[in-house]
Tab-separated table of C-alpha atoms and ligand atoms in Angstrom:
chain	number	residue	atom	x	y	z
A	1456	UNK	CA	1.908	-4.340	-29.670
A	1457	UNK	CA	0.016	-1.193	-28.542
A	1458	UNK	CA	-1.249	-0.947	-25.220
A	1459	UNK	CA	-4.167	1.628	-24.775
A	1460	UNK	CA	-6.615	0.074	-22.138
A	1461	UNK	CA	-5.843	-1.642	-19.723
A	1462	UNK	CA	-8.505	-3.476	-17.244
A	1463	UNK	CA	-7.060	-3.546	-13.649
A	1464	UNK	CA	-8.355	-5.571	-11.129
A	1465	UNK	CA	-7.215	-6.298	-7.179
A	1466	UNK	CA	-8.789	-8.554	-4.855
A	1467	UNK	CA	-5.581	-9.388	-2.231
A	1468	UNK	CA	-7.549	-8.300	0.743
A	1469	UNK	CA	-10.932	-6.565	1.917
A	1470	UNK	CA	-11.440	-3.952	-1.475
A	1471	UNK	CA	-12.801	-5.173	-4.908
A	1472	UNK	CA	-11.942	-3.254	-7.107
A	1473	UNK	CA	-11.485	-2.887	-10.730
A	1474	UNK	CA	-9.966	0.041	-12.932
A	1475	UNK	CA	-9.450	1.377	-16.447
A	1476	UNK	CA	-6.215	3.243	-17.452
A	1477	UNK	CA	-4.397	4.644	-20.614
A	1478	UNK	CA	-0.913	5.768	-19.615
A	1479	UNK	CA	-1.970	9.104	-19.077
A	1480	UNK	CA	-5.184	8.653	-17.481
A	1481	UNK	CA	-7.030	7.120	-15.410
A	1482	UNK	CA	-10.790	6.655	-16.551
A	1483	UNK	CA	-12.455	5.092	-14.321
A	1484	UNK	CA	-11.324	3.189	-10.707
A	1485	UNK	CA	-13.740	1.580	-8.768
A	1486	UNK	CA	-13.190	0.179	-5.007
A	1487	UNK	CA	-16.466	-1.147	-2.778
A	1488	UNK	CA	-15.121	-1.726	0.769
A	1489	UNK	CA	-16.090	-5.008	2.256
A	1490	UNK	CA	-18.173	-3.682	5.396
A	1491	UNK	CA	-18.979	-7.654	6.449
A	1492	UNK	CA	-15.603	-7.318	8.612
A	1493	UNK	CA	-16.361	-4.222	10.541
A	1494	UNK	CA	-17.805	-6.387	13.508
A	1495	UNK	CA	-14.870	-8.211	13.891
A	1496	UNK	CA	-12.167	-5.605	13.922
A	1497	UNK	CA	-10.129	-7.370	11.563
A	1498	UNK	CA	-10.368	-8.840	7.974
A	1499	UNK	CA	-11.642	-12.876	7.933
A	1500	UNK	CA	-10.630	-14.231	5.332
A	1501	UNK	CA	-13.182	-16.397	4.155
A	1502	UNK	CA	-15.808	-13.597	4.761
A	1503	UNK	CA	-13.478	-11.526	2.226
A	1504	UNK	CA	-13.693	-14.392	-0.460
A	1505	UNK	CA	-17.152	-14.814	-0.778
A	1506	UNK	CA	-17.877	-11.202	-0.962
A	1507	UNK	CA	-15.258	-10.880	-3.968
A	1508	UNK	CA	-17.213	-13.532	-5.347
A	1509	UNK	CA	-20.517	-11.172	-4.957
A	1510	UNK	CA	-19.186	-8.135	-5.953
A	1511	UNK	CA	-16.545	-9.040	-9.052
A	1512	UNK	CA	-18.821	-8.863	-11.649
A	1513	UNK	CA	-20.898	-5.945	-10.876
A	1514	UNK	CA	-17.442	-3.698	-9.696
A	1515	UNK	CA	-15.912	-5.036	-13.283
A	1516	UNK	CA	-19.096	-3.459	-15.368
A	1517	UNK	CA	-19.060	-0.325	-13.335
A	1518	UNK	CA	-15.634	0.591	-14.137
A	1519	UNK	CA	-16.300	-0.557	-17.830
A	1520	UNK	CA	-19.642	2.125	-17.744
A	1521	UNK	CA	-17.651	4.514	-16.090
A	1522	UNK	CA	-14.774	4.863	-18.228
A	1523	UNK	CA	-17.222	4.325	-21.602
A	1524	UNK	CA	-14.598	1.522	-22.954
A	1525	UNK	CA	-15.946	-1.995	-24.273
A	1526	UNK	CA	-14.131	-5.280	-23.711
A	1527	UNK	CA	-13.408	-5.256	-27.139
A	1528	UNK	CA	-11.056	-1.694	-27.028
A	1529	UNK	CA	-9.184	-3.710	-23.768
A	1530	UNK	CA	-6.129	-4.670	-24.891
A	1531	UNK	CA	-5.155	-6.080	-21.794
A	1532	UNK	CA	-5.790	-7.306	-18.204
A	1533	UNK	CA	-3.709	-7.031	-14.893
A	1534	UNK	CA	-4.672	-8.920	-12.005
A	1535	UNK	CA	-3.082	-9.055	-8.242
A	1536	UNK	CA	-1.394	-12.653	-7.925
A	1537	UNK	CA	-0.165	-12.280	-4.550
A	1538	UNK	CA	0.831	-11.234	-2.023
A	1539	UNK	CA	-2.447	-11.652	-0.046
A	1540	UNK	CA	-4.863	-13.688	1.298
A	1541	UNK	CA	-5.408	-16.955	-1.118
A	1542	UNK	CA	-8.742	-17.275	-1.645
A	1543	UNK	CA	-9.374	-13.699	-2.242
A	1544	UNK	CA	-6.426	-13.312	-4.602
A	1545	UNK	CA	-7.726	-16.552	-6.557
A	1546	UNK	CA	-11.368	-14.885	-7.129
A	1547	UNK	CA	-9.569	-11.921	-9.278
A	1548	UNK	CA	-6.800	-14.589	-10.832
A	1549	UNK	CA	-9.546	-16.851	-11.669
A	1550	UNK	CA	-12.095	-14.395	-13.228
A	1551	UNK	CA	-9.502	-12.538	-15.027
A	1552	UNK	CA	-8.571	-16.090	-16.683
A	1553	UNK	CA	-11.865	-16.843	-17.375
A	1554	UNK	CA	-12.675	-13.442	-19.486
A	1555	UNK	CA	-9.312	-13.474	-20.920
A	1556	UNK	CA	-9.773	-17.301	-22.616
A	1557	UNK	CA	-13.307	-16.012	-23.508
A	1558	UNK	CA	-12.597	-12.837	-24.791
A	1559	UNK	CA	-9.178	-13.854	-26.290
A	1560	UNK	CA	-7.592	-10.610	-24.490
A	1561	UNK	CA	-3.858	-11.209	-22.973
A	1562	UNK	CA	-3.337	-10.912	-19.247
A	1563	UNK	CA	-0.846	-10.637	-16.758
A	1564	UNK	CA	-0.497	-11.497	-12.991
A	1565	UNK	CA	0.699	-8.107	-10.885
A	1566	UNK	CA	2.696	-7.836	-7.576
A	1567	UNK	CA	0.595	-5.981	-4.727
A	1568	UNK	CA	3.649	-4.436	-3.697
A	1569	UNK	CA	4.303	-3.389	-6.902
A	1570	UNK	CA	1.230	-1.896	-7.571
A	1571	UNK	CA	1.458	0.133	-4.561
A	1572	UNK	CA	4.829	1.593	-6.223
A	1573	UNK	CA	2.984	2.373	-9.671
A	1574	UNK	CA	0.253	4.144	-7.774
A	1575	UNK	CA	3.299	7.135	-7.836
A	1576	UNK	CA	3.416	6.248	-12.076
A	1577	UNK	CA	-0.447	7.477	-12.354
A	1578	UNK	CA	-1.791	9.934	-14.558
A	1579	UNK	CA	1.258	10.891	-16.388
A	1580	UNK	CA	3.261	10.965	-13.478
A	1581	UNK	CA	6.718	10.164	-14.339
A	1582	UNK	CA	9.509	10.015	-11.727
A	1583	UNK	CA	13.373	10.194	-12.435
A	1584	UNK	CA	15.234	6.057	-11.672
A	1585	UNK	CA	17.200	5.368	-9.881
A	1586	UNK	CA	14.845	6.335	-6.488
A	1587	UNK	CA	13.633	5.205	-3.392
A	1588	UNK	CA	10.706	3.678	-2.515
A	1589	UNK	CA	8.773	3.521	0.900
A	1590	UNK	CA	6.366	1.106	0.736
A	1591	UNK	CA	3.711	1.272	4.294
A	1592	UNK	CA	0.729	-0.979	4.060
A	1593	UNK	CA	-1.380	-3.352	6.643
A	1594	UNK	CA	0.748	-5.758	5.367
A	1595	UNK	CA	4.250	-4.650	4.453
A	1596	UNK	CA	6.428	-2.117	5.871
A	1597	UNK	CA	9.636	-1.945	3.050
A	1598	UNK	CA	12.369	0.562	1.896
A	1599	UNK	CA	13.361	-0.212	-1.771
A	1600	UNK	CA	15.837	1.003	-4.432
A	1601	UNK	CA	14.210	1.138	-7.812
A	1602	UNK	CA	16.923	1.342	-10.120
A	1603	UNK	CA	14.620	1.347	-13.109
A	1604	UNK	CA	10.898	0.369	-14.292
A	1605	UNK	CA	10.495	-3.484	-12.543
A	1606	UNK	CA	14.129	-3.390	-11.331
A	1607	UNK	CA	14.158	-3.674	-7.519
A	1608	UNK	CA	16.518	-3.660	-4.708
A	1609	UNK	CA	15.379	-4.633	-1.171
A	1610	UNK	CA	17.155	-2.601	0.892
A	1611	UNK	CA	15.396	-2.969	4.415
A	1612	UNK	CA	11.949	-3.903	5.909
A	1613	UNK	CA	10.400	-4.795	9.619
A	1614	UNK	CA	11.253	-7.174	11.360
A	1615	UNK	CA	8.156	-8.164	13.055
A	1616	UNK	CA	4.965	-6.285	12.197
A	1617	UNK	CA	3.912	-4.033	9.793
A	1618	UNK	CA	3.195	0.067	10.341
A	1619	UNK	CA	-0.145	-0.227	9.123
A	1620	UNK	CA	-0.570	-3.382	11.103
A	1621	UNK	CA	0.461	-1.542	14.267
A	1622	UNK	CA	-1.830	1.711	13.644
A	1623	UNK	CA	-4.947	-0.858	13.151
A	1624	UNK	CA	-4.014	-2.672	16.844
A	1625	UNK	CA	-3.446	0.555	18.401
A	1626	UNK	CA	-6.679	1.749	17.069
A	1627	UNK	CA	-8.052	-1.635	18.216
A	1628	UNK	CA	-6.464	-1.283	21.872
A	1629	UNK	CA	-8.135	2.053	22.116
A	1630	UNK	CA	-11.101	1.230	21.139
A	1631	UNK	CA	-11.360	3.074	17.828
A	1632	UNK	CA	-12.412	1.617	14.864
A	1633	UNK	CA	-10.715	-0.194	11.813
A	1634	UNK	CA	-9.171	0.082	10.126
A	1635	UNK	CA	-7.498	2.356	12.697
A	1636	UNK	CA	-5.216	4.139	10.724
A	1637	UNK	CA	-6.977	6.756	8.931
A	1638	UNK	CA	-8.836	7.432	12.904
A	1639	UNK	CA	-5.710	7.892	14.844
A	1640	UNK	CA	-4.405	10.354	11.603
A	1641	UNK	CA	-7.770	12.880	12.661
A	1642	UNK	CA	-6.975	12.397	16.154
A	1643	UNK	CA	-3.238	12.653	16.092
A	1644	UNK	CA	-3.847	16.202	14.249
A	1645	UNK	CA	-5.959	17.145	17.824
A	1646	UNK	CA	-3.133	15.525	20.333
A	1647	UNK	CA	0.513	16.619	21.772
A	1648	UNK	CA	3.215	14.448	20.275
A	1649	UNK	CA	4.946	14.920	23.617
A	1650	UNK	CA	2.219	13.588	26.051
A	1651	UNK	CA	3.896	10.312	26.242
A	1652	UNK	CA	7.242	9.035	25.009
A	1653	UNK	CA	7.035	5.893	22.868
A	1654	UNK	CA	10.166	3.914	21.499
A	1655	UNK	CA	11.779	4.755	18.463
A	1656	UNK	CA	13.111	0.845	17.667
A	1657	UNK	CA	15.986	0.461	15.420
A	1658	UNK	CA	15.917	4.216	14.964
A	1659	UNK	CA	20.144	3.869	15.883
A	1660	UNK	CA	20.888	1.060	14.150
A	1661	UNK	CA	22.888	1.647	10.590
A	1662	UNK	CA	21.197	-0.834	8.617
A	1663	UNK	CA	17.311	-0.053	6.911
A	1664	UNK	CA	15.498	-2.675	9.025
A	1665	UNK	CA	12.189	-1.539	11.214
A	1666	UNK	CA	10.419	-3.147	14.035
A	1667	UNK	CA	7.262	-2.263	14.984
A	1668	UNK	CA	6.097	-5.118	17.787
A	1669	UNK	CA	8.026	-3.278	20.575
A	1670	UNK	CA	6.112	0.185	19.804
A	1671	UNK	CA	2.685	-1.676	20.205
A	1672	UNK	CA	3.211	-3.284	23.098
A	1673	UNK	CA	4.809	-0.186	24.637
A	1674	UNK	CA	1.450	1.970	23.997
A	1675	UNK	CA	-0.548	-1.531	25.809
A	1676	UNK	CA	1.605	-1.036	28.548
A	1677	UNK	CA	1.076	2.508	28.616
A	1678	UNK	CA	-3.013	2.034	28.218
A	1679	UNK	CA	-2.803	-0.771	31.366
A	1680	UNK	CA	-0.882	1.826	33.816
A	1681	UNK	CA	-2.795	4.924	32.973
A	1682	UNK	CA	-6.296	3.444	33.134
A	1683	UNK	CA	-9.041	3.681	31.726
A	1684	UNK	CA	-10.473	7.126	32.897
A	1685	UNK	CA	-6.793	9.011	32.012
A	1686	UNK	CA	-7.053	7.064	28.506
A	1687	UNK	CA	-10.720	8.717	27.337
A	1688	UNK	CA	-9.159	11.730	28.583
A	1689	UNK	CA	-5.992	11.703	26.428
A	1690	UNK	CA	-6.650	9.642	23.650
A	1691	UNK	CA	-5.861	12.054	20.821
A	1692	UNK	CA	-2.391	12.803	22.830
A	1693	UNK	CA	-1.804	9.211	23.131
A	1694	UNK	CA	-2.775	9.035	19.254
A	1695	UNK	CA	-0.676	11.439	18.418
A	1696	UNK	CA	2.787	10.221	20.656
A	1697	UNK	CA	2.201	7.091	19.097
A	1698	UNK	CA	2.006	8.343	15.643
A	1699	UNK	CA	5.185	10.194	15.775
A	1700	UNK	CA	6.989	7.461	17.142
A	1701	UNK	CA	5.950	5.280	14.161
A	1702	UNK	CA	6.349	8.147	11.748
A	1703	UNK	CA	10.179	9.176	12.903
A	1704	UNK	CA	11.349	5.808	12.117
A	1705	UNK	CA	10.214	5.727	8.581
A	1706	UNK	CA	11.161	9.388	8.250
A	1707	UNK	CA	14.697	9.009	9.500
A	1708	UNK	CA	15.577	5.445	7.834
A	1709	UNK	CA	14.508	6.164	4.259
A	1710	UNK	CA	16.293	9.714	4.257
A	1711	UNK	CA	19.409	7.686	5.279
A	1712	UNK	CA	18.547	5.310	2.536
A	1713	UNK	CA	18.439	7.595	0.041
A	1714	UNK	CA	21.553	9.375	1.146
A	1715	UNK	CA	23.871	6.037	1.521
A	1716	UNK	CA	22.233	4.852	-2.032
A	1717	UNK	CA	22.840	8.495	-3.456
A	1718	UNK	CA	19.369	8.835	-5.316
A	1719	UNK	CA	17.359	12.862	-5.248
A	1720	UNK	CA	13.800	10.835	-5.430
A	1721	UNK	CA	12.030	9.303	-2.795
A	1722	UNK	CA	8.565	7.967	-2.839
A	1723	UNK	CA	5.979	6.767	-0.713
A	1724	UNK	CA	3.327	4.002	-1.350
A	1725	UNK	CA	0.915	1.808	0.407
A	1726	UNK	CA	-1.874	2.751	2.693
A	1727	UNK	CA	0.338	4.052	5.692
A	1728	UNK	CA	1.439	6.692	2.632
A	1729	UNK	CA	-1.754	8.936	2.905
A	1730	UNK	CA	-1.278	9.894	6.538
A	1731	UNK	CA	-0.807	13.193	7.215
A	1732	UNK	CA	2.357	13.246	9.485
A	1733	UNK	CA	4.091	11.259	7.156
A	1734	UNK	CA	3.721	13.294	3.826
A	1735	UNK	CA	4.709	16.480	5.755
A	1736	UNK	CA	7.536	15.070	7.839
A	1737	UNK	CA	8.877	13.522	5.004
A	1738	UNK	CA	9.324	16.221	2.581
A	1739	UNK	CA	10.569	18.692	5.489
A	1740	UNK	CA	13.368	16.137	6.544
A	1741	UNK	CA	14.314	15.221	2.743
A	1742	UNK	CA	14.123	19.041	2.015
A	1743	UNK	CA	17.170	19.034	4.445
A	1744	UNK	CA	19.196	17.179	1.969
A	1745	UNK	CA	17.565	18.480	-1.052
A	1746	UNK	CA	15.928	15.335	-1.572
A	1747	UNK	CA	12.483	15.185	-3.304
A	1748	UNK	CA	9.468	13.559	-2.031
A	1749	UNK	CA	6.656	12.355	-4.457
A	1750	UNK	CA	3.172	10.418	-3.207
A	1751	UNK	CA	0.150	9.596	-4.549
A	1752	UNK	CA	-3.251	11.221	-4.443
A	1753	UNK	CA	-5.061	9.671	-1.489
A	1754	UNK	CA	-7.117	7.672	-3.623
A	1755	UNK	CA	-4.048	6.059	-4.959
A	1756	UNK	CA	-2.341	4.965	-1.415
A	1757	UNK	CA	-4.555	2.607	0.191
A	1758	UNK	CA	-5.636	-0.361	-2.430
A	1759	UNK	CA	-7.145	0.319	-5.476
A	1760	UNK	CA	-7.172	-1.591	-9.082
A	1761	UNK	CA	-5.662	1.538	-11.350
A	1762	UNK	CA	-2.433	1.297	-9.483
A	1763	UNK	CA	-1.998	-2.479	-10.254
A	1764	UNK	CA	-3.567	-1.082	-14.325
A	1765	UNK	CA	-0.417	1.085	-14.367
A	1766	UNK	CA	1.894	-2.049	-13.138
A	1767	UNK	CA	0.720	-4.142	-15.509
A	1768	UNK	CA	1.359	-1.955	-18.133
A	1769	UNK	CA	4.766	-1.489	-17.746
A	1770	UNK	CA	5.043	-5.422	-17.711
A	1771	UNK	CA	3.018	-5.628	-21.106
A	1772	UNK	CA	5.509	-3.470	-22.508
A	1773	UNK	CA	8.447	-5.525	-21.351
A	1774	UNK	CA	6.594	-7.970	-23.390
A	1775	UNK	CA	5.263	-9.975	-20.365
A	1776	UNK	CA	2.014	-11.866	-20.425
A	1777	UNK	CA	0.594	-14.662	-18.173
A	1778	UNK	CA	-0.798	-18.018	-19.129
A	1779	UNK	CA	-3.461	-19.790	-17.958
A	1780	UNK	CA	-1.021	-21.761	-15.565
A	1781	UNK	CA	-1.166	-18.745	-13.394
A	1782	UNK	CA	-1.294	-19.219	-9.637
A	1783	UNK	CA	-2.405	-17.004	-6.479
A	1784	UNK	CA	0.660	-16.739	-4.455
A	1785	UNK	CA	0.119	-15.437	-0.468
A	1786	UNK	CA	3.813	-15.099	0.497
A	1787	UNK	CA	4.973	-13.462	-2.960
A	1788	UNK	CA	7.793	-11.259	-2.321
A	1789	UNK	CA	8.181	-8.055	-4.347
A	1790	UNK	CA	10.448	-8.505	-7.404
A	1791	UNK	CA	9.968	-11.890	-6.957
A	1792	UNK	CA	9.528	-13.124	-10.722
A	1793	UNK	CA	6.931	-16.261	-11.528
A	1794	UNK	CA	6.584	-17.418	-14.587
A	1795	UNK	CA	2.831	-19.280	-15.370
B	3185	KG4	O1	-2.395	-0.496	1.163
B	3185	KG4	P1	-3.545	-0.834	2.015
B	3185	KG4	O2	-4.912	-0.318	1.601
B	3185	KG4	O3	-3.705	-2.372	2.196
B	3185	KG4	C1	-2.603	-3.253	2.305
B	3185	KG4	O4	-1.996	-3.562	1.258
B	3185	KG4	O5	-2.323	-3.614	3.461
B	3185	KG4	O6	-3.192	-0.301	3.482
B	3185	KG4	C2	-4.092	-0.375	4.528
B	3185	KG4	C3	-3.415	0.164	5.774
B	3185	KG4	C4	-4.232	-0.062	7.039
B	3185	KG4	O7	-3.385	-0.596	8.027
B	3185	KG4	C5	-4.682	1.360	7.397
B	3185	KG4	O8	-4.865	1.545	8.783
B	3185	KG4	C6	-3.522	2.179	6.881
B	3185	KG4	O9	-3.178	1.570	5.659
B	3185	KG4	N1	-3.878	3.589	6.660
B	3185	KG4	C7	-3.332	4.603	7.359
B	3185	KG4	C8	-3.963	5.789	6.907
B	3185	KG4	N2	-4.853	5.449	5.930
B	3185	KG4	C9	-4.778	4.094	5.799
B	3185	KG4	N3	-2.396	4.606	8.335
B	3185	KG4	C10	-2.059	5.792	8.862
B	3185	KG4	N4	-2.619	6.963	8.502
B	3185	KG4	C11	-3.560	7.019	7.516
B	3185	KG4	N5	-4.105	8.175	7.170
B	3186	ZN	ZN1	-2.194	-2.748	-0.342
């Protein structure tokens, strides 16, 4: 079976959003935001269902009018099944069921993590297995072999919290709004790295594992003795210590990944992939070993429904599909294969 369209959709956390794809394009990729959690610093959860509720159907026909397609060219659907938040994932699982028993069009449930991966496999983009795979989100912090399309080797991942997670409480201790990672990127680009020194945790250690608690807690610590008058004062230096503490970590371990597992390729993914230290870092350190770096547009890092399109794909064409038994699974780890 040929698969031309594909209908993407992602509701795992605070972005609705809903895509179009052919392998070698992307037509249309639509993402509205949830703003409702702004206030609060943080996503809540139940806020975040409701307003996939609101905004489904409306994001769904946008991307439809955008990329000029009808539900009857679709060919197939790929929805986000975990990991997330439940009641957010079940909105998109549950919709996508409903369309697909009343349209008669096949779907398939999609890994987040995955999908973050695939962002890389947009447009045409084709990268050379086996390589390695960086994946920095809110919610995951991961370094993965990918020995071929779906075929996924864990290699190392934090211990506590995730990167993203600690840019968006750092933002949150200084003030700065969330999510706090894309703030402390345009500050960081302002500050001296060298202003204070932050930990570097696990940066010694042999195995692929990151920790990320320690670094937080270090820059609260920091915050409490300066005060709050020095803080104002420095806050892009403090942005940008912290920053390169995070970013050192992830440079250092993945190159050493890739080395140990002997692959040329490594790629980034996830949200914590469009920051600006990273990308640069990352290719000057790999360039070292003549190692290549690939990442996505920005529009492609942080979460979006064409990258979980593109992920779906490649399961339709292992001859995957879903049934209705599908499930919304919070905890889902990546690779992680359930069969509904
Ligand atoms: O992939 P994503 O949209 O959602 C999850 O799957 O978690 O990632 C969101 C995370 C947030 O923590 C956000 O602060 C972070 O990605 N992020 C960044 C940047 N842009 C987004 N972190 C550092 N620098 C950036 N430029
Ligand atoms: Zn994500």
């Amino acid at each position: 079976m040929k698969f031309k369209y594909i209908l993407g959709i992602e509701t795992s956390c605070d972005e609705t959003s809903a895509a179009i794809i052919t392998e070698n394009q992307v037509l249309s990729n639509i993402i509205s935001s949830q703003m409702v959690h702004l206030q609060f610093g943080g996503v809540v959860p139940e806020l975040a269902s409701r307003a996939h509720l609101k905004k489904i159907i409306p994001i769904v026909n946008s991307a439809m009018n955008d990329a000029g397609v009808g539900f009857d060219q679709i060919s197939g659907i790929a929805v986000t099944n975990g990991p997330g938040l439940v009641g957010a994932l079940l909105v998109g699982v549950n919709y996508v069921k409903g369309i697909s028993l009343g349209l008669r069009i096949p779907f398939i449930g999609v890994n987040h993590i995955e999908g973050h991966i695939y962002g890389n496999f947009l447009e045409g983009n084709e990268i050379p297995f086996p390589f390695l795979a960086l994946v920095v989100s809110g919610g995951h912090t991961l370094i993965v072999l990918v020995k071929a399309h779906l075929d996924y080797k864990i290699l190392g991942g934090t211990r506590d919290d995730a990167v993203g997670e600690a840019f968006d409480k750092v933002a949150k201790l200084l003030n700065l709004p969330y999510p706090g990672g894309p703030e402390i990127d345009k500050r960081a680009q302002q500050g001296d790295p060298r202003y204070a020194d932050f930990p570097r945790a696990m940066l010694k250690n042999r195995d692929f594992d990151l920790s990320y608690s320690g670094l937080k807690t270090a820059v609260l610590n920091f915050i409490r003795e300066k005060g709050e008058q020095e803080v104002a004062k420095r806050m892009n230096d403090i942005c940008s210590s912290f920053q390169t503490a995070a970013v050192e970590v992830l440079v250092k371990k993945s190159v050493a990944a890739a080395r140990t597992y002997q692959v040329r390729d490594i790629v980034l993914a996830g949200g914590v992939a469009a920051n600006s230290l990273l990308r640069k870092w990352m290719k000057e350190e790999a360039a070292n070993f003549n190692l290549n770096v690939h990442f996505p547009p920005l529009q492609y890092c942080t979460d979006n429904a064409a990258m979980i399109a593109r992920a779906g794909l490649e399961r339709f064409r292992h001859g995957e599909q879903s049934s209705l038994e599908l499930n919304a699974y919070p905890a889902m780890r990546l690779g992680e294969v359930i069969r509904d």
